[in-house]
C-alpha cells in the first residue's frame, strides 16, 4: 500500500472509519485523536495496525514454501506415525514390565470400533501405557530414555515421551 501521508482523513466526515470511535482501540478516532504530526498518517497507521492484530503477521515467501513442504508430506508422515505407533503398542502389550497399554489400533482396545469408524483403522500416533512399579518406574523409564525426547510437545514431528504423574499432572 502506498500512502503519501497528506490526506486529512478526519476533516471531511466522509470517512466514518476514521471519525467514529474504534472500540477495539479504546475508542480511538483514527482521523481525529492521533497527535497532530501523525494525523496525516492515519490511513497507513490503521491499515498496518488493525489487520496485523486481527490476522497476524504476513508470512514470508520462504516460510510459506517450507510450510507447504510440510503440508504436502503430511499424509505420508501420518501414515508412518500410525504404523510405528501400532508396532510400539503391540510390543509394549507383551512386555513384562507393562501393566497395560491403550492404543485404539489394538483390536482389544475399548476405542477400537471408533478407531475403525473415525480414523479409518489407523489408530493415530499416541500410545498410552502404565508401567508396573508405579510412579517410580515411570520416572526411571523417562530418565533412561536415549532415543525419545522428554517433552510435552504433543503433535511434534519427533518421537517423544512424557510422564504425566511427575510433570503435567503433578
Short mmCIF file of C-alpha atoms in Angstrom, two decimals:
data_model
loop_
_atom_site.label_atom_id
_atom_site.label_comp_id
_atom_site.label_asym_id
_atom_site.label_seq_id
_atom_site.Cartn_x
_atom_site.Cartn_y
_atom_site.Cartn_z
CA UNK A 1 0.00 0.00 0.00
CA UNK A 2 1.31 3.42 -0.94
CA UNK A 3 0.07 6.41 1.05
CA UNK A 4 1.53 9.88 0.59
CA UNK A 5 0.54 10.84 4.14
CA UNK A 6 -1.03 14.15 3.11
CA UNK A 7 -4.78 13.43 3.16
CA UNK A 8 -6.77 14.68 6.15
CA UNK A 9 -8.90 11.60 6.88
CA UNK A 10 -10.89 13.17 9.71
CA UNK A 11 -11.51 16.60 8.16
CA UNK A 12 -14.48 15.97 5.85
CA UNK A 13 -16.60 13.46 7.76
CA UNK A 14 -16.79 11.36 4.58
CA UNK A 15 -14.73 8.56 6.11
CA UNK A 16 -16.55 7.32 9.24
CA UNK A 17 -13.98 4.60 9.87
CA UNK A 18 -11.61 7.48 10.71
CA UNK A 19 -14.06 9.74 12.56
CA UNK A 20 -16.13 7.25 14.59
CA UNK A 21 -14.77 5.63 17.73
CA UNK A 22 -12.93 2.35 17.22
CA UNK A 23 -13.90 0.42 20.36
CA UNK A 24 -11.24 -2.21 19.74
CA UNK A 25 -8.66 0.56 20.27
CA UNK A 26 -10.15 2.20 23.36
CA UNK A 27 -12.49 4.48 21.41
CA UNK A 28 -9.72 5.96 19.25
CA UNK A 29 -10.95 8.03 16.28
CA UNK A 30 -8.08 7.39 13.88
CA UNK A 31 -8.54 10.61 11.87
CA UNK A 32 -9.07 12.91 14.85
CA UNK A 33 -7.38 11.65 18.03
CA UNK A 34 -3.83 10.97 16.88
CA UNK A 35 -1.15 13.53 17.72
CA UNK A 36 -1.09 16.36 15.14
CA UNK A 37 2.09 15.13 13.45
CA UNK A 38 0.55 11.64 12.99
CA UNK A 39 -2.88 12.70 11.69
CA UNK A 40 -1.74 12.68 8.04
CA UNK A 41 -0.61 9.08 8.61
CA UNK A 42 -3.99 7.93 9.97
CA UNK A 43 -4.71 5.75 6.93
CA UNK A 44 -1.41 3.89 6.86
CA UNK A 45 -1.29 3.51 10.66
CA UNK A 46 -4.76 1.98 10.77
CA UNK A 47 -4.09 -0.12 7.66
CA UNK A 48 -0.99 -1.62 9.27
CA UNK A 49 -2.25 -1.92 12.84
CA UNK A 50 -5.76 -3.38 12.58
CA UNK A 51 -5.09 -6.22 10.10
CA UNK A 52 -1.89 -7.15 11.95
CA UNK A 53 -3.88 -7.50 15.17
CA UNK A 54 -6.76 -9.38 13.50
CA UNK A 55 -4.87 -11.60 11.08
CA UNK A 56 -1.31 -11.84 12.36
CA UNK A 57 1.87 -11.02 10.56
CA UNK A 58 2.28 -11.74 6.88
CA UNK A 59 4.18 -14.96 6.27
CA UNK A 60 7.36 -14.61 4.25
CA UNK A 61 7.78 -16.42 0.91
CA UNK A 62 10.48 -18.71 2.33
CA UNK A 63 8.35 -19.64 5.33
CA UNK A 64 5.36 -20.23 3.03
CA UNK A 65 7.43 -22.61 0.92
CA UNK A 66 8.62 -24.53 4.00
CA UNK A 67 5.07 -24.68 5.35
CA UNK A 68 3.85 -26.14 2.05
CA UNK A 69 6.59 -28.77 2.13
CA UNK A 70 5.27 -29.92 5.48
CA UNK A 71 1.65 -29.96 4.32
CA UNK A 72 2.48 -31.89 1.14
CA UNK A 73 4.22 -34.66 3.07
CA UNK A 74 1.78 -34.77 6.00
CA UNK A 75 -0.31 -37.73 4.73
CA UNK A 76 2.80 -39.89 4.29
CA UNK A 77 4.22 -38.87 7.66
CA UNK A 78 0.93 -39.55 9.47
CA UNK A 79 0.69 -42.98 7.85
CA UNK A 80 4.18 -43.80 9.13
CA UNK A 81 3.41 -42.36 12.58
CA UNK A 82 0.35 -44.62 12.82
CA UNK A 83 2.22 -47.71 11.59
CA UNK A 84 5.03 -47.10 14.08
CA UNK A 85 2.62 -46.46 16.96
CA UNK A 86 0.84 -49.76 16.27
CA UNK A 87 4.16 -51.64 16.34
CA UNK A 88 5.16 -49.92 19.59
CA UNK A 89 1.76 -50.69 21.16
CA UNK A 90 1.96 -54.35 20.13
CA UNK A 91 5.48 -54.63 21.56
CA UNK A 92 4.56 -52.94 24.83
CA UNK A 93 1.40 -55.02 25.24
CA UNK A 94 3.55 -58.13 25.60
CA UNK A 95 6.33 -56.55 27.67
CA UNK A 96 6.68 -57.98 31.21
CA UNK A 97 7.17 -54.53 32.82
CA UNK A 98 3.99 -53.02 31.33
CA UNK A 99 0.75 -53.10 33.32
CA UNK A 100 -1.50 -52.03 30.43
CA UNK A 101 -1.44 -50.32 27.00
CA UNK A 102 -4.11 -48.12 25.44
CA UNK A 103 -3.98 -47.67 21.68
CA UNK A 104 -7.14 -47.53 19.54
CA UNK A 105 -5.45 -49.56 16.79
CA UNK A 106 -5.26 -52.65 19.03
CA UNK A 107 -8.26 -54.97 18.47
CA UNK A 108 -8.91 -55.34 22.22
CA UNK A 109 -8.80 -51.59 22.94
CA UNK A 110 -12.15 -50.13 24.14
CA UNK A 111 -11.94 -47.49 21.38
CA UNK A 112 -11.12 -49.92 18.56
CA UNK A 113 -14.56 -49.64 16.90
CA UNK A 114 -14.44 -45.84 16.95
CA UNK A 115 -10.94 -46.04 15.50
CA UNK A 116 -12.28 -48.13 12.63
CA UNK A 117 -15.15 -45.71 12.04
CA UNK A 118 -13.49 -42.32 12.52
CA UNK A 119 -9.79 -42.90 11.91
CA UNK A 120 -10.06 -45.44 9.10
CA UNK A 121 -8.38 -48.03 11.31
CA UNK A 122 -5.16 -46.02 11.51
CA UNK A 123 -5.15 -45.66 15.32
CA UNK A 124 -3.33 -42.34 15.49
CA UNK A 125 0.19 -41.69 16.70
CA UNK A 126 -0.23 -41.70 20.51
CA UNK A 127 0.30 -44.74 22.72
CA UNK A 128 -0.57 -44.63 26.42
CA UNK A 129 0.76 -47.13 28.93
CA UNK A 130 1.26 -47.79 32.60
CA UNK A 131 4.39 -49.47 33.84
CA UNK A 132 4.44 -51.95 36.70
CA UNK A 133 6.00 -50.27 39.71
CA UNK A 134 4.01 -47.03 39.63
CA UNK A 135 5.40 -43.52 39.51
CA UNK A 136 8.94 -44.58 40.45
CA UNK A 137 9.07 -46.97 37.48
CA UNK A 138 7.71 -44.21 35.22
CA UNK A 139 10.35 -41.75 36.40
CA UNK A 140 13.10 -44.36 35.88
CA UNK A 141 11.76 -45.06 32.39
CA UNK A 142 11.79 -41.37 31.45
CA UNK A 143 15.26 -40.85 32.92
CA UNK A 144 16.57 -43.81 30.91
CA UNK A 145 15.37 -42.61 27.50
CA UNK A 146 18.06 -42.14 24.88
CA UNK A 147 16.20 -42.07 21.55
CA UNK A 148 12.99 -40.27 22.60
CA UNK A 149 12.79 -36.70 23.85
CA UNK A 150 11.18 -35.99 27.23
CA UNK A 151 8.92 -33.08 26.29
CA UNK A 152 5.22 -32.22 26.32
CA UNK A 153 5.00 -31.22 22.63
CA UNK A 154 2.04 -33.35 21.58
CA UNK A 155 1.84 -33.19 17.79
CA UNK A 156 5.56 -32.73 17.28
CA UNK A 157 7.39 -34.33 14.36
CA UNK A 158 9.75 -36.32 16.57
CA UNK A 159 9.27 -39.24 18.91
CA UNK A 160 8.73 -38.12 22.48
CA UNK A 161 7.61 -39.35 25.87
CA UNK A 162 6.03 -37.64 28.84
CA UNK A 163 5.39 -38.88 32.36
CA UNK A 164 2.25 -37.02 33.46
CA UNK A 165 2.46 -38.17 37.11
CA UNK A 166 5.71 -36.23 37.62
CA UNK A 167 5.24 -33.41 35.09
CA UNK A 168 1.97 -32.17 33.56
CA UNK A 169 -0.34 -33.71 36.21
CA UNK A 170 1.82 -33.48 39.33
#
